[in-house]
Short mmCIF file of C-alpha atoms in Angstrom, two decimals:
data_model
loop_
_atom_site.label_atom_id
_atom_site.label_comp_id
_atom_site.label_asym_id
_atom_site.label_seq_id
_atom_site.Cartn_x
_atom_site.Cartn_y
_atom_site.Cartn_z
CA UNK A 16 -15.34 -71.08 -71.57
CA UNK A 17 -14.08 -72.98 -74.26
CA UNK A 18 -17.87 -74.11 -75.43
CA UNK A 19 -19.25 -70.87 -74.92
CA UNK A 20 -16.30 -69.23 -77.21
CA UNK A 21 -17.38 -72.31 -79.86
CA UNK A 22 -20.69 -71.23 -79.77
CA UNK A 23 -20.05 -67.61 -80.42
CA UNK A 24 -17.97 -68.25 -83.36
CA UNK A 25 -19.72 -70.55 -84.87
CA UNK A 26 -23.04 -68.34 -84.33
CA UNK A 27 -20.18 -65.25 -86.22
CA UNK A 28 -19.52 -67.72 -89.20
CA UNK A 29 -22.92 -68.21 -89.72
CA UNK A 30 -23.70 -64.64 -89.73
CA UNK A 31 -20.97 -64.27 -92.53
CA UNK A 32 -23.39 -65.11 -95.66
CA UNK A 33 -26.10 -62.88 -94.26
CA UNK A 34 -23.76 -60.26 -94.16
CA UNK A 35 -22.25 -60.29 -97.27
CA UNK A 36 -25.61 -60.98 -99.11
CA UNK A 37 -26.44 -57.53 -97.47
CA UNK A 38 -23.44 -55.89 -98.78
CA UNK A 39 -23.93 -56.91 -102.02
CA UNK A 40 -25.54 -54.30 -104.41
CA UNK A 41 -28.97 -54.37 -105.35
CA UNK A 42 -29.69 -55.51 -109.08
CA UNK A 43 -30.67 -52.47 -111.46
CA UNK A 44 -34.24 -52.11 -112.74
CA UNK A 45 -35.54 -51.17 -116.46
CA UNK A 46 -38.59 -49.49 -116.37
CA UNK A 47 -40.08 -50.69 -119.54
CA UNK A 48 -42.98 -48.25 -121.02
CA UNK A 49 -44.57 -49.05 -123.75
CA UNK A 50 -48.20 -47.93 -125.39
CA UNK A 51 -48.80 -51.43 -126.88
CA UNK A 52 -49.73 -54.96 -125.50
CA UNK A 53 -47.41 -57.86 -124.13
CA UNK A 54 -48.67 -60.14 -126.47
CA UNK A 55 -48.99 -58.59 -130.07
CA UNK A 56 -45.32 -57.06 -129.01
CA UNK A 57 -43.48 -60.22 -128.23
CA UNK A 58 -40.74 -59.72 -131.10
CA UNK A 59 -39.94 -56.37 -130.67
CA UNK A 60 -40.00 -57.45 -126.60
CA UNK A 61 -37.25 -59.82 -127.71
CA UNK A 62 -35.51 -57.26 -130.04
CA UNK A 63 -34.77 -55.45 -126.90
CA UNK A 64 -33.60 -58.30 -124.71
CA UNK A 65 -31.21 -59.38 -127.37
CA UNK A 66 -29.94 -55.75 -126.99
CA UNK A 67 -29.21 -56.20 -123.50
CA UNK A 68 -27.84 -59.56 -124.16
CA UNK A 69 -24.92 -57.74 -126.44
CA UNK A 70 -24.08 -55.47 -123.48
CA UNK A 71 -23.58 -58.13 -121.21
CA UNK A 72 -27.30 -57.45 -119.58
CA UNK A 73 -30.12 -60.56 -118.57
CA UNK A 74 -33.08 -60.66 -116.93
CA UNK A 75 -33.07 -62.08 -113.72
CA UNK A 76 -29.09 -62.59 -113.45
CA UNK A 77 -28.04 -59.32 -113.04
CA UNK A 78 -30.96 -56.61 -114.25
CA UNK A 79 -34.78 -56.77 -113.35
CA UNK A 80 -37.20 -55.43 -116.22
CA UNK A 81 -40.45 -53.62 -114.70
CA UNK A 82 -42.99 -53.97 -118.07
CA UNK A 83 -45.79 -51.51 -117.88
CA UNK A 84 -48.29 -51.68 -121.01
CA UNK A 85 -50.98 -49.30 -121.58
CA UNK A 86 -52.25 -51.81 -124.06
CA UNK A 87 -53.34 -49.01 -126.99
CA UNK A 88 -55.23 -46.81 -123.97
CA UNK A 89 -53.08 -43.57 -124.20
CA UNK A 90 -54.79 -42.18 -121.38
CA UNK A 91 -53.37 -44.71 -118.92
CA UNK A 92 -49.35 -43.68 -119.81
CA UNK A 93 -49.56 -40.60 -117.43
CA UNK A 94 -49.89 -42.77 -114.26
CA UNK A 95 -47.35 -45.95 -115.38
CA UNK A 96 -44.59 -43.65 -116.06
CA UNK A 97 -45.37 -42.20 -112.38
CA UNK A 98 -45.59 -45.52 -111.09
CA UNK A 99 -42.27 -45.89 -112.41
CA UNK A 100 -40.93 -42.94 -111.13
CA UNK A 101 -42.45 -44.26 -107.96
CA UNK A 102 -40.00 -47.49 -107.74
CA UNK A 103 -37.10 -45.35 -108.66
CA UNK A 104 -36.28 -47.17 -111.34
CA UNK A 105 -32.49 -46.81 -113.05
CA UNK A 106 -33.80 -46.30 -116.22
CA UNK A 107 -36.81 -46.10 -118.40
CA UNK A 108 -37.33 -47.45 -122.15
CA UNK A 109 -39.64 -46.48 -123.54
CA UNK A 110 -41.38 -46.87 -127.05
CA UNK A 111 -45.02 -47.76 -128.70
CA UNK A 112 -45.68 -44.37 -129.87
CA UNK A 113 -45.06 -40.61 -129.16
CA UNK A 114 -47.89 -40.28 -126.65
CA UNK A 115 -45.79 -43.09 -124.58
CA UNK A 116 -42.42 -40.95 -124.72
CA UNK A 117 -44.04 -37.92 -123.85
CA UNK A 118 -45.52 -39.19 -120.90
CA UNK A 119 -42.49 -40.67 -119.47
CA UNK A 120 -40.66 -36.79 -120.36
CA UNK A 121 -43.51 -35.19 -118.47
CA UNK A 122 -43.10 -37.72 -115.19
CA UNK A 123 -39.19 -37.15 -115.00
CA UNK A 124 -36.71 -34.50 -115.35
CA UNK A 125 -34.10 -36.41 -113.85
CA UNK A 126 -34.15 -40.55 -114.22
CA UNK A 127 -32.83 -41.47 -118.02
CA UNK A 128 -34.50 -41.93 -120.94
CA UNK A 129 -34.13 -44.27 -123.83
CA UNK A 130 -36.95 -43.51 -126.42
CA UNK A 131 -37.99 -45.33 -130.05
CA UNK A 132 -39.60 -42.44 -131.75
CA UNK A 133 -41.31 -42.11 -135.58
CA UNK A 134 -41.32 -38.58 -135.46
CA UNK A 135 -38.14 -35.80 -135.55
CA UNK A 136 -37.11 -36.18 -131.31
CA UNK A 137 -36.12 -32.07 -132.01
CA UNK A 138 -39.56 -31.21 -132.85
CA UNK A 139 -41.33 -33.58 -130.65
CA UNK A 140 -39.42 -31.57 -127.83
CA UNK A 141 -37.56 -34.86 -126.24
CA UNK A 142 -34.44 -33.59 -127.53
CA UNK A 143 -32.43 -30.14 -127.67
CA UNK A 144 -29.90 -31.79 -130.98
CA UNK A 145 -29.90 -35.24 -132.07
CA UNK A 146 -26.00 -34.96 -131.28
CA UNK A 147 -25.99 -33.63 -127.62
CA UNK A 148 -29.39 -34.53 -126.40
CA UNK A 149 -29.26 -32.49 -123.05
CA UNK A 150 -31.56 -33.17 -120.49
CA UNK A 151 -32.26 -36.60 -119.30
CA UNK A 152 -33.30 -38.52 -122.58
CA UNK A 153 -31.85 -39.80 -125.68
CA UNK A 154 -32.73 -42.53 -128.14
CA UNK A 155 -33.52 -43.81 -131.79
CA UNK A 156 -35.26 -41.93 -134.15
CA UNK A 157 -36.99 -43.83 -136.87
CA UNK A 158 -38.54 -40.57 -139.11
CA UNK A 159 -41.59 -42.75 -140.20
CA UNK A 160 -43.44 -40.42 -140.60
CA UNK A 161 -40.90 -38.24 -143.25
CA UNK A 162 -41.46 -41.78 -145.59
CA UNK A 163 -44.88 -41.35 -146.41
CA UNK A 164 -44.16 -40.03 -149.36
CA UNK A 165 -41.84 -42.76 -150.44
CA UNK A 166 -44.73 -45.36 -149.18
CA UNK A 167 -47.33 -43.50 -151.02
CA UNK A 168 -45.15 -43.45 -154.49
CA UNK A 169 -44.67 -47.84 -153.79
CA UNK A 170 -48.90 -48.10 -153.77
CA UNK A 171 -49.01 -46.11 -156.90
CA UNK A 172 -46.53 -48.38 -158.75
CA UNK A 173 -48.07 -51.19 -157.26
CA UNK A 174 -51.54 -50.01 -158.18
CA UNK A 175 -51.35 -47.58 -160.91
CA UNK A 176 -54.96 -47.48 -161.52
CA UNK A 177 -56.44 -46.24 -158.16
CA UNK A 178 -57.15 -42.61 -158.73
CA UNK A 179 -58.77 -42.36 -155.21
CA UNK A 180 -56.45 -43.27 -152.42
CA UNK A 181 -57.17 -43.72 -149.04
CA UNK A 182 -55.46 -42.60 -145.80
CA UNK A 183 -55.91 -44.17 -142.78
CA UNK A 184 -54.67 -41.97 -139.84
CA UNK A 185 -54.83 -41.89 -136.13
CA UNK A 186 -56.12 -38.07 -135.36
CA UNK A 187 -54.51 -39.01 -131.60
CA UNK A 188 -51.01 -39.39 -132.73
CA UNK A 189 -48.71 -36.08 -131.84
CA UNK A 190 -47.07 -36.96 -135.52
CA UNK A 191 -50.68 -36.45 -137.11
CA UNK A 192 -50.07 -33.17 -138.68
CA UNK A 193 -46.12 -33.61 -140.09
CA UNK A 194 -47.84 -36.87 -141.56
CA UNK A 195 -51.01 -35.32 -143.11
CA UNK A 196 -48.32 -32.88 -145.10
CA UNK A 197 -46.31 -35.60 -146.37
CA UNK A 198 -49.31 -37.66 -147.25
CA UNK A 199 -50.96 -34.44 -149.27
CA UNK A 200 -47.76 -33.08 -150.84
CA UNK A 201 -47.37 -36.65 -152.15
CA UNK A 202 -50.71 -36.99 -153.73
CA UNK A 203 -50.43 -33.59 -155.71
CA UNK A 204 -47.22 -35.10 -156.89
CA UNK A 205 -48.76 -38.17 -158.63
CA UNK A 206 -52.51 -36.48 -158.87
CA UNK A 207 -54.31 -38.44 -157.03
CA UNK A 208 -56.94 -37.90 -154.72
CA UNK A 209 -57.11 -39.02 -151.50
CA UNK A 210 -60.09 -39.79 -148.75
CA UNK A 211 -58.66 -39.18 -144.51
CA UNK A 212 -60.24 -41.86 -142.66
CA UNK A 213 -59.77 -41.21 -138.77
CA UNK A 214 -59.92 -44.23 -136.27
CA UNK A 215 -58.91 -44.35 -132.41
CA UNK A 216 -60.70 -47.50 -131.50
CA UNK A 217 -61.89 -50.85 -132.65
CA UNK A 218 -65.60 -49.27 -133.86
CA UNK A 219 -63.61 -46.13 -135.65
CA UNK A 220 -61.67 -48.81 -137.70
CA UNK A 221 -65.05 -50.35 -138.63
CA UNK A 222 -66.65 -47.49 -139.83
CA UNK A 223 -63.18 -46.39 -141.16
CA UNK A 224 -63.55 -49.36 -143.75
CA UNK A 225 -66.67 -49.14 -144.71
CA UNK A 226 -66.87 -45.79 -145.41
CA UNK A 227 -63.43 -46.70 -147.61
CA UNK A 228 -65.33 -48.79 -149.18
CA UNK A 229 -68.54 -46.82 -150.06
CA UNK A 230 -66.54 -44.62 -152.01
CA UNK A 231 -64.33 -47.01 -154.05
CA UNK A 232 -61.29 -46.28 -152.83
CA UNK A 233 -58.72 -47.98 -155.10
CA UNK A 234 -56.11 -48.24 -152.31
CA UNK A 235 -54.93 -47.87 -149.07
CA UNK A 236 -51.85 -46.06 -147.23
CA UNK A 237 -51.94 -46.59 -143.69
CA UNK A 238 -49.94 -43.89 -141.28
CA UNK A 239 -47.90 -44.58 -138.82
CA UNK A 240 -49.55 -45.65 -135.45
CA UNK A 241 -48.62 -47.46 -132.17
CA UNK A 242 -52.08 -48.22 -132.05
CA UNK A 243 -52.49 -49.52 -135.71
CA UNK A 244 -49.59 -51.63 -135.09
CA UNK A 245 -51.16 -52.78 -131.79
CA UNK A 246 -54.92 -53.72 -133.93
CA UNK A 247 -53.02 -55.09 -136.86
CA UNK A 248 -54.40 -58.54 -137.60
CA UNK A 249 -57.85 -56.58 -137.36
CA UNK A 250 -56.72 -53.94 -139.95
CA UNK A 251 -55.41 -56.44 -142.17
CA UNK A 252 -58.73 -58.45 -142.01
CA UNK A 253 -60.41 -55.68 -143.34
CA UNK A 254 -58.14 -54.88 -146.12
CA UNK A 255 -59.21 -58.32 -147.17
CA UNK A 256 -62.80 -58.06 -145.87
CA UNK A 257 -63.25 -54.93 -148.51
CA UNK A 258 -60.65 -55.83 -151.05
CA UNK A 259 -58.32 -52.96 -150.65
CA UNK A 260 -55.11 -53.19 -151.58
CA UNK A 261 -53.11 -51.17 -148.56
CA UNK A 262 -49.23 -50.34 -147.59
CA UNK A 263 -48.09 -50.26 -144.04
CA UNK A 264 -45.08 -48.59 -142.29
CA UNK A 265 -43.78 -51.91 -140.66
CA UNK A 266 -42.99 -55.65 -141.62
CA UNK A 267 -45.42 -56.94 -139.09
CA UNK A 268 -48.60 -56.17 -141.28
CA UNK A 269 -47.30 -58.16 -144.20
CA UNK A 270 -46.22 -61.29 -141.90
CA UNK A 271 -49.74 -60.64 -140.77
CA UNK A 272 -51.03 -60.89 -143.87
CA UNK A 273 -51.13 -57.43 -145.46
CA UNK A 274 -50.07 -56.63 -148.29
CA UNK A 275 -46.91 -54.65 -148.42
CA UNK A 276 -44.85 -52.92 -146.11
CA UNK A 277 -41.87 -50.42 -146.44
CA UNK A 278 -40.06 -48.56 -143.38
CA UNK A 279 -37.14 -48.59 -140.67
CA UNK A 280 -36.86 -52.37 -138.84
CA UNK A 281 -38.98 -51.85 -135.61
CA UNK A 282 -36.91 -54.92 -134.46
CA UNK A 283 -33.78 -53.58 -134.96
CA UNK A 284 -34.35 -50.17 -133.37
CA UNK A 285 -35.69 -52.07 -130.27
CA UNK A 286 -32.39 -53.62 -130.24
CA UNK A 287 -30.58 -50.35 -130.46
CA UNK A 288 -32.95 -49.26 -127.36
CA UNK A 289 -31.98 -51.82 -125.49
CA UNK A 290 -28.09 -51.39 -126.24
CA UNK A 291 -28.00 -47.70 -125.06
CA UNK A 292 -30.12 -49.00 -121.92
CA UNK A 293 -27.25 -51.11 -121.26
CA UNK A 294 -25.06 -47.72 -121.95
CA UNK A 295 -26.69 -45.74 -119.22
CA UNK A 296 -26.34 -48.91 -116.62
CA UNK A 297 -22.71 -48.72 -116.92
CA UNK A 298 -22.72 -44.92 -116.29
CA UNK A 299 -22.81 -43.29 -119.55
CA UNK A 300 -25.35 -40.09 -119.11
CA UNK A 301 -28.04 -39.32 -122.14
CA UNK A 302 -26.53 -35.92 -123.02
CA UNK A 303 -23.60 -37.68 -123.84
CA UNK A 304 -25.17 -40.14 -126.17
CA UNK A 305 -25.97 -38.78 -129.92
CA UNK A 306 -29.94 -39.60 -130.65
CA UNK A 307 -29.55 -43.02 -133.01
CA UNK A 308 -30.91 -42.88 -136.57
CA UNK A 309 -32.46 -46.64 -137.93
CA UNK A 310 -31.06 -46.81 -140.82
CA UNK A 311 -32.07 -50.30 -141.71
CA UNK A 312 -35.35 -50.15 -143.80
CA UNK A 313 -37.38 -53.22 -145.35
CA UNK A 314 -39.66 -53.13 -148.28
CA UNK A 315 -41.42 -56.26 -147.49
CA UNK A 316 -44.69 -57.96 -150.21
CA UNK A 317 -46.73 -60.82 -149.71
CA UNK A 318 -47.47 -62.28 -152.52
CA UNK A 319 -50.12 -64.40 -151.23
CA UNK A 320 -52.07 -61.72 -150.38
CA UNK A 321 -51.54 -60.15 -153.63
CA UNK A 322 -52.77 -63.32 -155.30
CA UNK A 323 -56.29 -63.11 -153.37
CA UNK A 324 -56.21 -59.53 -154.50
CA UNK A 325 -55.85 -60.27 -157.56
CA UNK A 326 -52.89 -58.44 -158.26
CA UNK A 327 -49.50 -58.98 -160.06
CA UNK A 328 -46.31 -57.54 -158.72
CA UNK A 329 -44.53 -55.72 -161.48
CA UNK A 330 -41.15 -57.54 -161.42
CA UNK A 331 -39.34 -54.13 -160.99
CA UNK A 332 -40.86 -53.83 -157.51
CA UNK A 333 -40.05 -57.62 -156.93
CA UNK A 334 -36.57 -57.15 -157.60
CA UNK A 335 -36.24 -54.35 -154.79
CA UNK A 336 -38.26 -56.02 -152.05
CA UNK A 337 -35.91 -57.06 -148.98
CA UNK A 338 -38.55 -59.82 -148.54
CA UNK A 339 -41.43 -61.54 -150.07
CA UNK A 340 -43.46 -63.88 -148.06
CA UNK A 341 -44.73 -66.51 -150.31
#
């Protein structure tokens, strides 16, 4: 008796870790959705961890991150943000352009939302108010697309002599229209004239250059795309292929080697995104949480790209740039 009461306790005790291993609550999951690529996104991707990092939040110790990418293919977003719906995740961020954070909207009604978005979240329909969201999202609004004008009146002072000014847009983009306003009202303000490129591919950017180029555009102002950000070092190395002296909404085209850059930090409202992911881990609902505004912005020049242009920076502009990359 005694050795067959040894050998049913000691079979108990070693039941015990099993057991409480089972008890133990399963670690959350991010869905992370996102209309760029892992690799030309790697900064922002670490923007967003260092977010969760300030809430207390790591990978692998006590969250899980499921990355989809659509990897600039906006027609894949519909069926990752099901597949995350699929694997019930706790959460989904979400960022890399509208078509992205209208995608996840359409696959959920009822998981949370965290959303990076360039555009007014009221208008785009993500939001009821940007101070009670309602519904199951909330976010950080950026309102790229309300600087154009601003970005527009920086190439002019930068290059007073272009009297045709090109426009590089994405026809694609759900923004497309509230940036084609602010891009026109702009250029009746300064009277200049200005050539609409469209480009929603690698070939379209091409031909987008070259026909820039055929008709001497003196400049170029770039709108605000996921997917521009996405081709950027091939955007960049056709400003220089042609000559064109261009502005960009984000500091990643200058460290590329554009020319100049002014808008909200893209880094720093990944952050934020990842910070009110953290929020709705520990229980905090999205209608409760007032849509963020980025209010950091960076006018950023390269002056070695100027050089090659064969430009000079007044000093005025100089003087106001958050950073110039020698």
């Amino acid at each position: 008796m005694r050795r067959r009461e040894f050998i049913t306790l000691l079979g108990g005790a070693a039941a015990w870790p099993l057991a409480a291993r089972s008890q133990q609550p399963a670690m959350p999951v991010i869905g992370f959705l996102s209309g760029r690529s892992p690799g030309e996104s790697a900064s922002v991707e670490a923007a967003f961890r260092q977010g969760l990092k300030e809430s207390g939040y790591a990978e692998g110790q006590n969250v899980h991150i499921a990355f989809r990418w659509a990897e600039g293919r906006s027609d894949r977003l519909p069926t990752l943000a099901a597949g995350l719906v699929d694997i019930r995740v706790a959460v989904i961020a979400v960022a890399g352009g509208q078509a992205a954070t209208l995608a996840a909207k359409a696959a959920t009604s009822t998981i949370p939302i965290v959303f990076i978005t360039g555009e007014d979240p009221v208008k785009l329909g993500l939001v009821a108010r940007l101070n009670r969201p309602g519904g199951n999202a909330t976010g950080v609004s950026m309102f790229l697309t309300e600087m154009e004008a601003k970005r527009l009146a920086l190439l002019h002072e930068l290059v007073p002599t272009a009297t045709k000014i090109g426009v590089l847009v994405n026809p694609s983009s759900p923004s497309i229209d509230t940036q084609l306003e602010g891009v026109n009202s702009a250029a009746r303000a300064l009277g200049r004239q200005i050539q609409i490129v469209n480009a929603t591919n690698e070939r379209e950017l091409d031909a987008a250059f070259a026909s820039l180029a055929q008709s001497k555009a003196g400049a170029l102002h770039t709108g605000s795309s996921a997917y521009f950000t996405s081709r950027r070092d091939q955007i960049v190395a056709l400003a220089a292929q042609h000559s064109i002296p261009a502005i960009y909404d984000q500091r990643e085209f200058p460290t590329a080697g554009g020319l100049m850059s002014y808008g909200t930090s893209l880094s720093d409202a990944y952050r934020l995104m990842g910070v009110y992911t953290c929020k709705i881990l520990k229980g905090e609902k999205p209608t409760d949480l007032p849509v963020q505004q980025s209010t950091k912005f960076e006018l950023v020049i390269n002056l070695k790209t100027a050089k090659a242009l064969g430009l000079e920076i007044p000093p005025t502009l100089l003087a106001r740039a958050d950073e110039v990359i020698e």
